[in-house]
Short mmCIF file of C-alpha atoms and ligand atoms in Angstrom, two decimals:
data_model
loop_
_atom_site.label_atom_id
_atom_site.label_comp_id
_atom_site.label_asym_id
_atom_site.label_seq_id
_atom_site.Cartn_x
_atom_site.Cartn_y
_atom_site.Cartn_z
CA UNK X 1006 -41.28 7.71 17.70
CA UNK X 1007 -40.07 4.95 19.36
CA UNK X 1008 -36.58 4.14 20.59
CA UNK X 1009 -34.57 1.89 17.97
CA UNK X 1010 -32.98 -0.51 18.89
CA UNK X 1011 -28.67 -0.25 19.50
CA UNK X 1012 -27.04 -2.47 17.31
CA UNK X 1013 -23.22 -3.04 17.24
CA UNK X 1014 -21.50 -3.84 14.10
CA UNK X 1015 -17.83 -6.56 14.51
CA UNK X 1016 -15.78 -6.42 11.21
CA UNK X 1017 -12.44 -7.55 10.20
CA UNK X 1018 -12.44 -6.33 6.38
CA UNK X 1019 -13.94 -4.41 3.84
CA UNK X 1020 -17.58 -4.07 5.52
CA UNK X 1021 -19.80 -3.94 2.61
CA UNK X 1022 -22.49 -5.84 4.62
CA UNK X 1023 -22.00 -3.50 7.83
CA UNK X 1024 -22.51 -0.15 5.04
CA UNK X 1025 -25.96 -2.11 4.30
CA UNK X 1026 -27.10 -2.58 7.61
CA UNK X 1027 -26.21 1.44 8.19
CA UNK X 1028 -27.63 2.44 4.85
CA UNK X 1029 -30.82 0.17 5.73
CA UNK X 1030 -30.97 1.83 9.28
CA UNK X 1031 -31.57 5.35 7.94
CA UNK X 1032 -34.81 4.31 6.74
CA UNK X 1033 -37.46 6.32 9.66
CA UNK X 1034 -39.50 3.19 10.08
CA UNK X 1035 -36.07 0.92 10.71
CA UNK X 1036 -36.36 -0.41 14.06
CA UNK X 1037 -32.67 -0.31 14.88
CA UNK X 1038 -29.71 1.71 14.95
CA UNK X 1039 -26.05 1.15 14.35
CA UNK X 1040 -24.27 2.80 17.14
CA UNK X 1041 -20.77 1.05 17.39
CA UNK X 1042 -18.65 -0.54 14.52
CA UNK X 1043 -15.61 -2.54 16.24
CA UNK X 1044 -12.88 -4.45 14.29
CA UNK X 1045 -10.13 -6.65 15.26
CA UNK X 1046 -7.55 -5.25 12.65
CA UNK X 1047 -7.05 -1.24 13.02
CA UNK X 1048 -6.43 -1.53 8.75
CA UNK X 1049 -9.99 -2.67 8.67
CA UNK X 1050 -11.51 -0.63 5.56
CA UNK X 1051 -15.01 -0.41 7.14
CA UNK X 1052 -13.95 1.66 10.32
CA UNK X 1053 -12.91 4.42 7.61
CA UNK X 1054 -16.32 4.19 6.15
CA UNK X 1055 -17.99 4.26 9.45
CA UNK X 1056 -16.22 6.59 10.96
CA UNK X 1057 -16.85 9.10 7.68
CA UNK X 1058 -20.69 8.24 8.79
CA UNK X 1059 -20.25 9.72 12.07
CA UNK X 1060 -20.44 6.38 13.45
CA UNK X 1061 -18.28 5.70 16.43
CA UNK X 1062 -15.38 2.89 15.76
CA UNK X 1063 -13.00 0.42 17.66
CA UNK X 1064 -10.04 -0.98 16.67
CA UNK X 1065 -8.24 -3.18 18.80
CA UNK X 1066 -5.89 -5.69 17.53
CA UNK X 1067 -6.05 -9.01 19.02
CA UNK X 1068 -2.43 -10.22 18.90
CA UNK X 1069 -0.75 -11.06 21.89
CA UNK X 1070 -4.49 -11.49 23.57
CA UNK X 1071 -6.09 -14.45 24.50
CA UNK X 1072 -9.27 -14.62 23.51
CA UNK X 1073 -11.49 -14.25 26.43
CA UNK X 1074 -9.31 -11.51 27.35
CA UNK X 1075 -9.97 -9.76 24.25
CA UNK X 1076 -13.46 -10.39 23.96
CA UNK X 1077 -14.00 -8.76 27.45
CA UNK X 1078 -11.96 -5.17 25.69
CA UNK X 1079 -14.71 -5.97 23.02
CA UNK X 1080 -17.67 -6.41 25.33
CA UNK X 1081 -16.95 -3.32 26.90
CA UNK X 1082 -17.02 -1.10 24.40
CA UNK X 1083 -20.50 -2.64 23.43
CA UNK X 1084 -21.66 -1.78 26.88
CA UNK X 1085 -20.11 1.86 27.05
CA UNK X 1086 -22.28 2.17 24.20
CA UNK X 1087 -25.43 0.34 25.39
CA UNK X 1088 -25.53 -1.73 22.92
CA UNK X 1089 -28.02 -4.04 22.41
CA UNK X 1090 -28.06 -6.51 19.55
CA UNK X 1091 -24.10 -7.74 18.23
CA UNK X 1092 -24.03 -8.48 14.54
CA UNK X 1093 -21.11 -9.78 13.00
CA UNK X 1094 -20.18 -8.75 9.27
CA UNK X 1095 -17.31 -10.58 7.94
CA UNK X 1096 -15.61 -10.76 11.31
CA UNK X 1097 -12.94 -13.60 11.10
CA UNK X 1098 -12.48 -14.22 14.54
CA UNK X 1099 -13.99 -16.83 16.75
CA UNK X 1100 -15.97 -15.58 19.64
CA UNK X 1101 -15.25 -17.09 23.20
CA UNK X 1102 -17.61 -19.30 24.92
CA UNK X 1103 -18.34 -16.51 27.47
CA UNK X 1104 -19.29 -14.18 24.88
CA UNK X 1105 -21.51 -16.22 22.86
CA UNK X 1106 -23.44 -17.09 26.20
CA UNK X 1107 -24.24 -13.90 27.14
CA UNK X 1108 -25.20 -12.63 23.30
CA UNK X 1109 -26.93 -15.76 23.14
CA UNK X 1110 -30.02 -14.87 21.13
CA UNK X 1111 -29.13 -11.10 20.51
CA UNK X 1112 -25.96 -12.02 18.59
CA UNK X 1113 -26.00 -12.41 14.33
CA UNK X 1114 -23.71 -13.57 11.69
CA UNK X 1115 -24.19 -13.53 7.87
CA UNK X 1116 -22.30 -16.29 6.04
CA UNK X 1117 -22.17 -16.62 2.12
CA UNK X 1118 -23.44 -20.19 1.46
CA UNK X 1119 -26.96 -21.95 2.12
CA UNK X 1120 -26.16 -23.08 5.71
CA UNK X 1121 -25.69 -26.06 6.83
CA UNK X 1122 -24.12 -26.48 3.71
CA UNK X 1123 -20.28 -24.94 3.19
CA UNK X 1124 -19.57 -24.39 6.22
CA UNK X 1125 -15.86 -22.29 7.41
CA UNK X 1126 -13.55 -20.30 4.52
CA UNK X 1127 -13.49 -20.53 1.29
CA UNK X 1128 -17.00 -20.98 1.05
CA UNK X 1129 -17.40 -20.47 -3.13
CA UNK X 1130 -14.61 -22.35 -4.14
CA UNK X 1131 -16.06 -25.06 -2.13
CA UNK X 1132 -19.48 -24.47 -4.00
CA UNK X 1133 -17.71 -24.50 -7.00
CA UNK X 1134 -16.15 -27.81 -6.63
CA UNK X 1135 -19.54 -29.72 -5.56
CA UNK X 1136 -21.10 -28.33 -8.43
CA UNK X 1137 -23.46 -26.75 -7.04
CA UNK X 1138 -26.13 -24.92 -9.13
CA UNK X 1139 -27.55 -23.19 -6.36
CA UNK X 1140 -25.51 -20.89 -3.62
CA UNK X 1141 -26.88 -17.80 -1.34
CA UNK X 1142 -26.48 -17.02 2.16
CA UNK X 1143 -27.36 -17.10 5.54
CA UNK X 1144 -28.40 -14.80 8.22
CA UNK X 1145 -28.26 -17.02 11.86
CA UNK X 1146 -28.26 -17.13 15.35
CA UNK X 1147 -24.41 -17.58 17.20
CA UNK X 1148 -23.66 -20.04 19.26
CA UNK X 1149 -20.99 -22.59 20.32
CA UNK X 1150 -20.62 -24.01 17.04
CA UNK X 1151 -18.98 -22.26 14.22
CA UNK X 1152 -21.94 -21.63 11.65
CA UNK X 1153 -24.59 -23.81 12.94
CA UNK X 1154 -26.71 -21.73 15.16
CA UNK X 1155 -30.79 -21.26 14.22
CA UNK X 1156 -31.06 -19.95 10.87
CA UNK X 1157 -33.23 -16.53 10.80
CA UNK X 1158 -33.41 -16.04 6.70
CA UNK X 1159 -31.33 -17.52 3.65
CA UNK X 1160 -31.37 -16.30 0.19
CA UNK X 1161 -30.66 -18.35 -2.81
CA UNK X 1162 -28.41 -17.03 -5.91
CA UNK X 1163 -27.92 -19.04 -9.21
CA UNK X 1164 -24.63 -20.47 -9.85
CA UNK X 1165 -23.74 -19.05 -13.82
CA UNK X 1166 -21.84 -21.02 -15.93
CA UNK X 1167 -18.03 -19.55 -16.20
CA UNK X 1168 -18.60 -18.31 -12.40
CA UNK X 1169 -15.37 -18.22 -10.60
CA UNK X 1170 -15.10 -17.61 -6.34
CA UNK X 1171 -14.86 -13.85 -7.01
CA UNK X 1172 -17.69 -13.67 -9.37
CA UNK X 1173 -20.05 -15.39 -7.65
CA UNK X 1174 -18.57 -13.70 -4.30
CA UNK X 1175 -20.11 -10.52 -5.69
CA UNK X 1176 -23.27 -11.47 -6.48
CA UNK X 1177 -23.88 -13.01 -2.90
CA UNK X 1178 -23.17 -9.73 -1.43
CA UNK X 1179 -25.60 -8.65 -3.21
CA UNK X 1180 -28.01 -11.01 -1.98
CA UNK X 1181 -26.30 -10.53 1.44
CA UNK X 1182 -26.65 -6.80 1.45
CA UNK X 1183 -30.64 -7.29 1.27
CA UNK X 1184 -30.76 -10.11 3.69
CA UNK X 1185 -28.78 -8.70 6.82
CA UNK X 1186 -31.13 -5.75 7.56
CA UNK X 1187 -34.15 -7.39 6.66
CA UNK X 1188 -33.33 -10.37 9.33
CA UNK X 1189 -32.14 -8.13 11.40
CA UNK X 1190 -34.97 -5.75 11.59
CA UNK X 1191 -37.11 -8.44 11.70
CA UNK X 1192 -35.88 -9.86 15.10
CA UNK X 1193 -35.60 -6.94 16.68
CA UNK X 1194 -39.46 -6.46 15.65
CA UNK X 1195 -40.34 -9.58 16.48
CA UNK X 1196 -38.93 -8.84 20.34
CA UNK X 1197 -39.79 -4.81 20.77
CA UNK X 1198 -43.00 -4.92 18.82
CA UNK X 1199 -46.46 -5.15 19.85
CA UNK X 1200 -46.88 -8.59 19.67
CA UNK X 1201 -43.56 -8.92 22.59
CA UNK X 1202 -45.13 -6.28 24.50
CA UNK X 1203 -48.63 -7.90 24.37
CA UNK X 1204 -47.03 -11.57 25.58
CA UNK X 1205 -45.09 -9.79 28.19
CA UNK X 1206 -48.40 -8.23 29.39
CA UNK X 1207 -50.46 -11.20 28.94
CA UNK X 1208 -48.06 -13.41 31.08
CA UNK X 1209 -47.46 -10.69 34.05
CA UNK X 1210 -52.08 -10.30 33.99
CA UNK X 1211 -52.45 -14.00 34.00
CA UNK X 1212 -50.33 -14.64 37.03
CA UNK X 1213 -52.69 -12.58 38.85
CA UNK X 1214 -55.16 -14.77 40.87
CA UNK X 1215 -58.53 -15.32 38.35
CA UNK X 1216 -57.57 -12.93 35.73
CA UNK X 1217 -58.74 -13.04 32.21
CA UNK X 1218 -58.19 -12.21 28.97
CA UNK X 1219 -60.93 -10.92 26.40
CA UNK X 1220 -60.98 -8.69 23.40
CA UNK X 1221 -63.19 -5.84 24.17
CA UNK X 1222 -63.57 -2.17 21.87
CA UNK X 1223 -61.16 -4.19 19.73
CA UNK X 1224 -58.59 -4.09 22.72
CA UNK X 1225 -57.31 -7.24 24.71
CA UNK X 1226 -58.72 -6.20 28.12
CA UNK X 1227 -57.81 -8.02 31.30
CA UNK X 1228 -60.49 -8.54 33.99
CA UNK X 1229 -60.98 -10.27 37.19
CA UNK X 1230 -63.38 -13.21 37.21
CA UNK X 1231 -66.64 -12.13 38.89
CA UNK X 1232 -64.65 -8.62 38.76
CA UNK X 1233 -64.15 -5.76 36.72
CA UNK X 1234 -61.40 -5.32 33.91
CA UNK X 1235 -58.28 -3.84 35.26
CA UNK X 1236 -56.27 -3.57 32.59
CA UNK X 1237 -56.13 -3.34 28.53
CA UNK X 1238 -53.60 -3.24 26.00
CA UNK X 1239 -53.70 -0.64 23.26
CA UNK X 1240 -51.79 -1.00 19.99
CA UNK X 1241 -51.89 1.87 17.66
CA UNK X 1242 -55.87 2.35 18.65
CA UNK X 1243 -56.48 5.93 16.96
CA UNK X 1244 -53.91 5.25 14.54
CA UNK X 1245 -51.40 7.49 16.64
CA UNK X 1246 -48.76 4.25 16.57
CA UNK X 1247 -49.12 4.65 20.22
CA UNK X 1248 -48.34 1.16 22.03
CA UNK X 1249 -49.75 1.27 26.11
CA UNK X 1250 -50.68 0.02 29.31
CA UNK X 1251 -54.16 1.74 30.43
CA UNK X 1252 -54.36 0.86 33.90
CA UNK X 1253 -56.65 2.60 37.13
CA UNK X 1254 -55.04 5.29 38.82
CA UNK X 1255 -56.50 6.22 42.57
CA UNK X 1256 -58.35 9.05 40.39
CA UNK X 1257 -58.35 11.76 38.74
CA UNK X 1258 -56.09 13.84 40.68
CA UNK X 1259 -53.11 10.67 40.87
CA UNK X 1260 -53.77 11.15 37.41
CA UNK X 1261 -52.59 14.64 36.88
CA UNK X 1262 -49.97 14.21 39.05
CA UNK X 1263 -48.36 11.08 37.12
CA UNK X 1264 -48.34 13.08 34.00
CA UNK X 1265 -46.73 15.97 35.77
CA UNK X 1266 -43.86 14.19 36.91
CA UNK X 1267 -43.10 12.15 33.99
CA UNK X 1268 -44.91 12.85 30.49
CA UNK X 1269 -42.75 10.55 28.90
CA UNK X 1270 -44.19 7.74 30.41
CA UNK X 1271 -47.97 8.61 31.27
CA UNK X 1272 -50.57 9.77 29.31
CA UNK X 1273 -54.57 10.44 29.55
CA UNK X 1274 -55.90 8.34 27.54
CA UNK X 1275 -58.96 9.11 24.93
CA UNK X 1276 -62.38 7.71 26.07
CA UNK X 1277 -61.19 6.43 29.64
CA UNK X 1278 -59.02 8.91 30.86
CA UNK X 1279 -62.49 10.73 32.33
CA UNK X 1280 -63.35 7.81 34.52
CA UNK X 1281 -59.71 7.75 36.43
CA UNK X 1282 -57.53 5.51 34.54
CA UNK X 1283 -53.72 5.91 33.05
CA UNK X 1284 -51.99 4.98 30.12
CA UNK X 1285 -48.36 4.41 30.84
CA UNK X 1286 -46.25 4.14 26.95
CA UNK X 1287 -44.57 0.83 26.10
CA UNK X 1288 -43.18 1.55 22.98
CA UNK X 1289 -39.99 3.94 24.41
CA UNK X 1290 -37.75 1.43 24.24
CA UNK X 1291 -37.16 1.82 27.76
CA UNK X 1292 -39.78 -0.75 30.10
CA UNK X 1293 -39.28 -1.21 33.48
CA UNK X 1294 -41.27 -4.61 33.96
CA UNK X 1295 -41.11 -4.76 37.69
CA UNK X 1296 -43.24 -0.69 37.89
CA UNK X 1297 -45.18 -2.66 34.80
CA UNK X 1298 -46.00 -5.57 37.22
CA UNK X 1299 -46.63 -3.03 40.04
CA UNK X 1300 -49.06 -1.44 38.69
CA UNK X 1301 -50.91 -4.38 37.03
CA UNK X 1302 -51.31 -5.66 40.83
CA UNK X 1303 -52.58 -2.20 41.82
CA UNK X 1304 -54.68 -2.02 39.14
CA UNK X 1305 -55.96 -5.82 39.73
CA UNK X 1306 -56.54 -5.23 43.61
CA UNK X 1307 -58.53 -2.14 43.05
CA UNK X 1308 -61.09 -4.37 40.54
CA UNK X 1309 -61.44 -7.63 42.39
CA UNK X 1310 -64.14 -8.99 44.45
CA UNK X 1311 -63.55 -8.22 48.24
CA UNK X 1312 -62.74 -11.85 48.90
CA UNK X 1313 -59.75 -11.87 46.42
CA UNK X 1314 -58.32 -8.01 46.89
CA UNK X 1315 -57.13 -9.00 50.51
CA UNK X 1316 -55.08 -11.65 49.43
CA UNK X 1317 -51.57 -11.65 50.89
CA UNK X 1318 -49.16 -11.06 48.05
C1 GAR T 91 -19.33 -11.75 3.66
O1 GAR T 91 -19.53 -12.43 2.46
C2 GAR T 91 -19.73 -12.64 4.82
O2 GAR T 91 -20.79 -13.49 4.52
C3 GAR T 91 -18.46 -13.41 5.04
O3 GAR T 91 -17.45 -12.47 4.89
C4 GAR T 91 -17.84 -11.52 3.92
C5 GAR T 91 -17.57 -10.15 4.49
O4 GAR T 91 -17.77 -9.17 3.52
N1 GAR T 91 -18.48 -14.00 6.35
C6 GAR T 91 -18.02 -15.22 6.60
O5 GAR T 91 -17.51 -15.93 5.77
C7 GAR T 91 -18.16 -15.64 8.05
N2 GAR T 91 -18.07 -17.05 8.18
P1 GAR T 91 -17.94 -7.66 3.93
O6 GAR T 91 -16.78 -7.31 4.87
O7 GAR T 91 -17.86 -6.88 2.65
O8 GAR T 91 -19.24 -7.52 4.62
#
């Protein structure tokens, strides 16, 4: 099973939609995991709730701070815990520039209104006095400008007759309690899953000098014009979920050895594993890109043409 994804929760209230993204996360084929919920006010009710789920908290208030100075106590904490994605659930405190810049793209709010419409507080009064017929919310990406970064999902919720701000504040969390996860799970797919890994591979084979890309046993195989394939990418290919890197070891032996030291990481793998290559695992969460690269130039030298393989580089 692969790693999930570390997620840290910021709250300042009640927490409803940080209980859905936990609730959401126990699911086995959820791609992330909540592993910090921090809050700006100690008498935040969700740290009680999070804490009861054996999920570590921080409370820190932010009086008497300034706000890049509390940010940083904030940003710590997310490192300590390694976390990876920040998503912010109800947390009424604006983020500093510094902050936003280096979460850029890994950092989520929810809002309760169809962004860009209804902007700031007091979002359903506000809908209620436009007369709006339609409301929902709005799962987007932070940045500099309060509510206005690129929207990842919305849901839309009927405006009833009679509806006052709490009543149709209720039924948004509702809405809001199915959106979060789903957005959220669906970025972090969208950058740990096969398809990321497969780009990330692509772009490192295709900087090597006259590589190429074809499918071959159903696998995207990289080969060396004039040259033999050095490399292939396998995505779940006897439905074992398995997502790898099959490059060529020195042999059989280098083989052996690889899996020896770290059987994390290597594998044999079914149908080439015989004729001296190695599968190294992409799916643990865990890549380091520049061994990755490594051994796609190993693996590219070893199956080019004589004229190419004693290139300088
Ligand atoms: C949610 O409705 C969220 O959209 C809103 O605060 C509420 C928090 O509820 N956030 C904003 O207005 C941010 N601009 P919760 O604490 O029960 O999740």
């Amino acid at each position: 099973m692969p790693e999930k994804a570390r997620v840290g929760v910021l709250i300042s209230g009640r927490g409803s939609n940080m209980a859905a993204l936990i609730y959401a996360s126990r699911a086995d084929d959820c791609p992330y995991e909540i592993v910090l919920v921090a809050a700006n006010d100690p008498a935040a009710p969700g740290l009680a709730l999070a804490a009861a789920e054996g999920i570590p908290t921080f409370a820190q208030p932010h009086q008497g701070l300034k706000r890049a100075e509390f940010d940083a106590l904030i940003e710590a904490e997310l490192a300590r815990h390694g976390v990876e994605y920040v998503a912010l659930a109800g947390y009424m405190r604006l983020l500093s520039g510094g902050f936003v810049a280096r979460w850029q793209g890994r950092c989520l709010n929810i809002h309760p209104s169809l962004l860009p419409a209804h902007k700031g507080l007091d979002v359903h009064e506000a809908v209620l006095a436009a007369g709006e017929t339609v409301t929902g919310c709005t799962v987007h990406l932070v940045t500099p400008e309060l509510d206005g970064g690129p929207i990842l999902g919305q849901t839309r919720v009927a405006v009833l007759p009679g509806d006052t701000p709490d009543s149709l504040a209720t039924r948004v969390h509702y809405a809001e309690h199915q959106l979060y996860p789903r957005v959220l799970a669906g970025l972090v797919r969208a950058e740990t899953g096969p398809e990321a890994l497969l780009g990330r591979i692509r772009n490192l084979a295709l900087a090597l000098p006259e590589a190429e890309e074809k499918l071959s046993h159903g696998m995207n195989g990289f080969f060396v014009r004039g040259g033999k394939f050095f490399a292939y990418f396998i995505r779940d290919q006897h439905g074992d979920g398995i997502t790898a890197l099959l490059v060529k070891a020195d042999g059989l032996e280098e083989q052996a050895q690889l899996i020896e030291n770290d059987s994390n990481l290597y594998y044999r793998p079914a149908y080439f594993g015989p004729s001296g290559w190695i599968g190294i695992r992409l799916d643990t969460g865990d890549n380091d890109w520049s061994h990755i690269d490594d051994w796609l130039t190993r693996s590219w030298r070893a199956s080019a043409p004589k004229r190419l393989a004693m290139l300088p580089f």
